[in-house]
Short mmCIF file of C-alpha atoms in Angstrom, two decimals:
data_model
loop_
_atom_site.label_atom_id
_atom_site.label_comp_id
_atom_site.label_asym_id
_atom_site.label_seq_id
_atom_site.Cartn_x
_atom_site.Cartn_y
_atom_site.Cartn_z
CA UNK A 1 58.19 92.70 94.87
CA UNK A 2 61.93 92.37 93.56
CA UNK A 3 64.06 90.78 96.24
CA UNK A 4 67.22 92.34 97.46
CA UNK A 5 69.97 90.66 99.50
CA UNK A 6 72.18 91.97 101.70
CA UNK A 7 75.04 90.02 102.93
CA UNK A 8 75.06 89.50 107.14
CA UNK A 9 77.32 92.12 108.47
CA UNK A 10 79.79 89.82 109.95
CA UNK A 11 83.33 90.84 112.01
CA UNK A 12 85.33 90.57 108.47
CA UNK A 13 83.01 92.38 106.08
CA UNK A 14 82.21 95.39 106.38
CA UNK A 15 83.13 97.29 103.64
CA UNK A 16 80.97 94.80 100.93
CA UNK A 17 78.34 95.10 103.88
CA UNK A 18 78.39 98.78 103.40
CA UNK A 19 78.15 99.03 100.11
CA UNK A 20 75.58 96.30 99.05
CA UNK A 21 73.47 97.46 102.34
CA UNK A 22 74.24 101.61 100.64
CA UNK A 23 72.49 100.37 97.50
CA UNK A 24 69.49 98.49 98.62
CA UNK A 25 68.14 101.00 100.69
CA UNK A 26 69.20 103.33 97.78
CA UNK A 27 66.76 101.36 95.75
CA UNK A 28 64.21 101.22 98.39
CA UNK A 29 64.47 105.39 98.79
CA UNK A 30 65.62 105.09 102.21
CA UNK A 31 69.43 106.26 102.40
CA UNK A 32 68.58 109.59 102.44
CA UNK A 33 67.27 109.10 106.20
CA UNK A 34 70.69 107.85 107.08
CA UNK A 35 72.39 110.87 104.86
CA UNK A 36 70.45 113.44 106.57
CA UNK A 37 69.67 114.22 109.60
CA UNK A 38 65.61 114.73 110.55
CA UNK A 39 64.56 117.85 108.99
CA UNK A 40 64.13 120.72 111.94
CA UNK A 41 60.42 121.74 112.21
CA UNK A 42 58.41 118.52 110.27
CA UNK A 43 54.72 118.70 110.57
CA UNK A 44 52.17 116.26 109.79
CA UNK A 45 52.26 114.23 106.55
CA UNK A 46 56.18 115.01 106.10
CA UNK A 47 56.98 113.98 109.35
CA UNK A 48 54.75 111.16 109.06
CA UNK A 49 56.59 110.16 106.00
CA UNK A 50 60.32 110.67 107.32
CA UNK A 51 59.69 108.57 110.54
CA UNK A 52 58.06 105.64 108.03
CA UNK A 53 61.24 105.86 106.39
CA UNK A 54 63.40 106.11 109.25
CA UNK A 55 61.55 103.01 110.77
CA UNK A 56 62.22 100.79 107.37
CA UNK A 57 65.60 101.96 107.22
CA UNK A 58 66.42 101.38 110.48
CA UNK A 59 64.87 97.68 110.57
CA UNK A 60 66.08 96.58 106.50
CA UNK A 61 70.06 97.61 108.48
CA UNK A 62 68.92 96.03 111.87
CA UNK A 63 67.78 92.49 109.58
CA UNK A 64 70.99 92.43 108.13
CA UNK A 65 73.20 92.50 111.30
CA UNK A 66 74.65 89.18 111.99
CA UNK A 67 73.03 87.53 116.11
CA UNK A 68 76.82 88.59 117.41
CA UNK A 69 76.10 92.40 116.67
CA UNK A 70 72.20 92.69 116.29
CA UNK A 71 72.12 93.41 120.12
CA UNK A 72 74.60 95.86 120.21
CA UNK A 73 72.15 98.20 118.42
CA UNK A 74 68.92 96.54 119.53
CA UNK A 75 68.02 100.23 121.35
CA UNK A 76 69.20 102.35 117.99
CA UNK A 77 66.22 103.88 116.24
CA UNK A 78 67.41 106.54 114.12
CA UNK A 79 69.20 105.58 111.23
CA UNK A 80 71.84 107.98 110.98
CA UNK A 81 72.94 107.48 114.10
CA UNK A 82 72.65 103.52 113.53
CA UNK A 83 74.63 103.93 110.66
CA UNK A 84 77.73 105.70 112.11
CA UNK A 85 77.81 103.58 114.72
CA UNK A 86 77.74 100.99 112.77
CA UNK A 87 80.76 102.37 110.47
CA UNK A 88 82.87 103.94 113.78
CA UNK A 89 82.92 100.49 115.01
CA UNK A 90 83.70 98.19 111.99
CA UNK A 91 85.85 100.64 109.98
CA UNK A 92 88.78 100.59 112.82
CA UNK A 93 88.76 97.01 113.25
CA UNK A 94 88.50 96.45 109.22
CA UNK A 95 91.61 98.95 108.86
CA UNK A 96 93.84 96.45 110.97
CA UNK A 97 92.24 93.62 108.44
CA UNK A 98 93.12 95.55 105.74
CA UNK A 99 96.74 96.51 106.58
CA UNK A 100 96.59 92.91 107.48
CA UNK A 101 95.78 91.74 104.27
CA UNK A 102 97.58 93.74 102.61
CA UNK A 103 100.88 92.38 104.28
CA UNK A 104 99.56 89.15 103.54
CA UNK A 105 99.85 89.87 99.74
CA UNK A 106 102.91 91.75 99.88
CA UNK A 107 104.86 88.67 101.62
CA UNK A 108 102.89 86.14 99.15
CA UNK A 109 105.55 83.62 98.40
CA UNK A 110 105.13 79.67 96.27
CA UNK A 111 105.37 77.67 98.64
CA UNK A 112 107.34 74.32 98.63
CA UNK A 113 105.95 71.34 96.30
CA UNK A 114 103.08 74.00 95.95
CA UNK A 115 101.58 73.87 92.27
CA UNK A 116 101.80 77.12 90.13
CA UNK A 117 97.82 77.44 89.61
CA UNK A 118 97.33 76.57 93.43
CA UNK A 119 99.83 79.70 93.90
CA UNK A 120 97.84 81.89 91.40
CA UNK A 121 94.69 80.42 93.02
CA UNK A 122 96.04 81.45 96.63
CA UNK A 123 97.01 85.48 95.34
CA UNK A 124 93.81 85.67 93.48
CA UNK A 125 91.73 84.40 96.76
CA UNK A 126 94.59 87.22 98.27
CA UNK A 127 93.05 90.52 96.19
CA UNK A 128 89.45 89.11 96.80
CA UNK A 129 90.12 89.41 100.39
CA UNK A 130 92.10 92.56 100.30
CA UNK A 131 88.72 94.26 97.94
CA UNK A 132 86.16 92.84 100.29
CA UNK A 133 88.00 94.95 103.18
CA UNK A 134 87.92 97.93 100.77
CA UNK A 135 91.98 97.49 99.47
CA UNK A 136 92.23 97.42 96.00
CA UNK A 137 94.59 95.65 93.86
CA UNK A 138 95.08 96.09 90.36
CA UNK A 139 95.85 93.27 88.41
CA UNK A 140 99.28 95.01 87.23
CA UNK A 141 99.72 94.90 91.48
CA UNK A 142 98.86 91.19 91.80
CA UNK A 143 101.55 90.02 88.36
CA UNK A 144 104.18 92.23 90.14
CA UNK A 145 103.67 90.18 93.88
CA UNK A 146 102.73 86.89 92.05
CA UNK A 147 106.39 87.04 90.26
CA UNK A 148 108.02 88.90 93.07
CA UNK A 149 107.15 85.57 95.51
CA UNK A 150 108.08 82.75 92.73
CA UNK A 151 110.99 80.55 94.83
CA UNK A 152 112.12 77.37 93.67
CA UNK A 153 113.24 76.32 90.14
CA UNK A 154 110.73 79.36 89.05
CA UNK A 155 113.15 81.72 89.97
CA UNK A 156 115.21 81.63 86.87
CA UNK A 157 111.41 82.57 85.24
CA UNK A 158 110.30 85.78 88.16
CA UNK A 159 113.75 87.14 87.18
CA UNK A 160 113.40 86.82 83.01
CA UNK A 161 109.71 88.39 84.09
CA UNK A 162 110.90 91.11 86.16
CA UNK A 163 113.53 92.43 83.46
CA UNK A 164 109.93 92.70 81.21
CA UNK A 165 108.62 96.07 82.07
CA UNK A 166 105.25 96.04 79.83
CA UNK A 167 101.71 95.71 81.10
CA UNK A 168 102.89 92.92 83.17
CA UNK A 169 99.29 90.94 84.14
CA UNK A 170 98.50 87.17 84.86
CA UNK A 171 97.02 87.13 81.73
CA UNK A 172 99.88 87.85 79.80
CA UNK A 173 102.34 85.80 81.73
#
């Protein structure tokens, strides 16, 4: 049997969580328990089937829940229900980290006797976070805040690179 990992669901990442956790029980033909409701009026073999599916999907979410949250849903045994919980509770508390994040790259700034690749380092480490909480950031978005926060003896350069209005990226600068 292939192995699949799942990262721990943690406090800070949800959204990867979601969607790594979304396509391993995908590949295990389970996420349609958590899409759908139990079927009204399952007999026999089919209900058989759905609550064998229910119960993997239910313990492959449970075995990826980091010790700090595994209790909260020790008592959950329907996966729908485990999984909305699971997303009502993380996806307000990721929105703060997001608009958080998100700040955090829009008031990037070099810092003093900080090295240019350190600084590109930093805003890079910046959009990682930002996609991990489910923010994107297109590279275009990252040139613009990397040259908007040069300081220092760069700024004669973030002002010769803000006058150029082409497909501004790291790559090109």
């Amino acid at each position: 049997m292939e192995k699949i990992t799942v990262p721990e669901l943690t406090s800070s990442n949800y959204f990867i969580w979601a969607l790594k956790m979304k396509a391993a029980l995908s590949l295990k033909r389970l996420f349609s328990v958590i899409e759908n409701e139990k079927p009204v009026g399952l007999e026999g073999k089919a209900l058989s089937d759905w609550s064998t599916k229910n119960e993997d999907a239910v313990s492959y979410v449970k075995l990826s829940l980091s010790d700090e949250h595994a209790l909260q849903y020790a008592n959950e045994d329907n996966a729908t229900s485990l999984w909305e919980k699971i997303k009502s509770n993380f996806t307000g508390q990721a929105e703060d980290r997001k608009r958080d994040a998100g700040n955090e790259l829009h008031n990037l700034r070099l810092r003093e006797k900080e090295k240019i690749n350190d600084y590109i380092a930093r805003a890079r480490g910046l959009t990682t976070k930002c996609a991990s909480l489910g923010l994107d950031v297109t590279e275009r978005e990252l040139a613009f805040y990397v040259v908007r926060g040069l300081t220092g003896k760069y700024a004669k350069i973030r002002e010769i690179l803000k006058t150029q209005r082409e497909e501004e990226t790291l790559q090109n600068m």
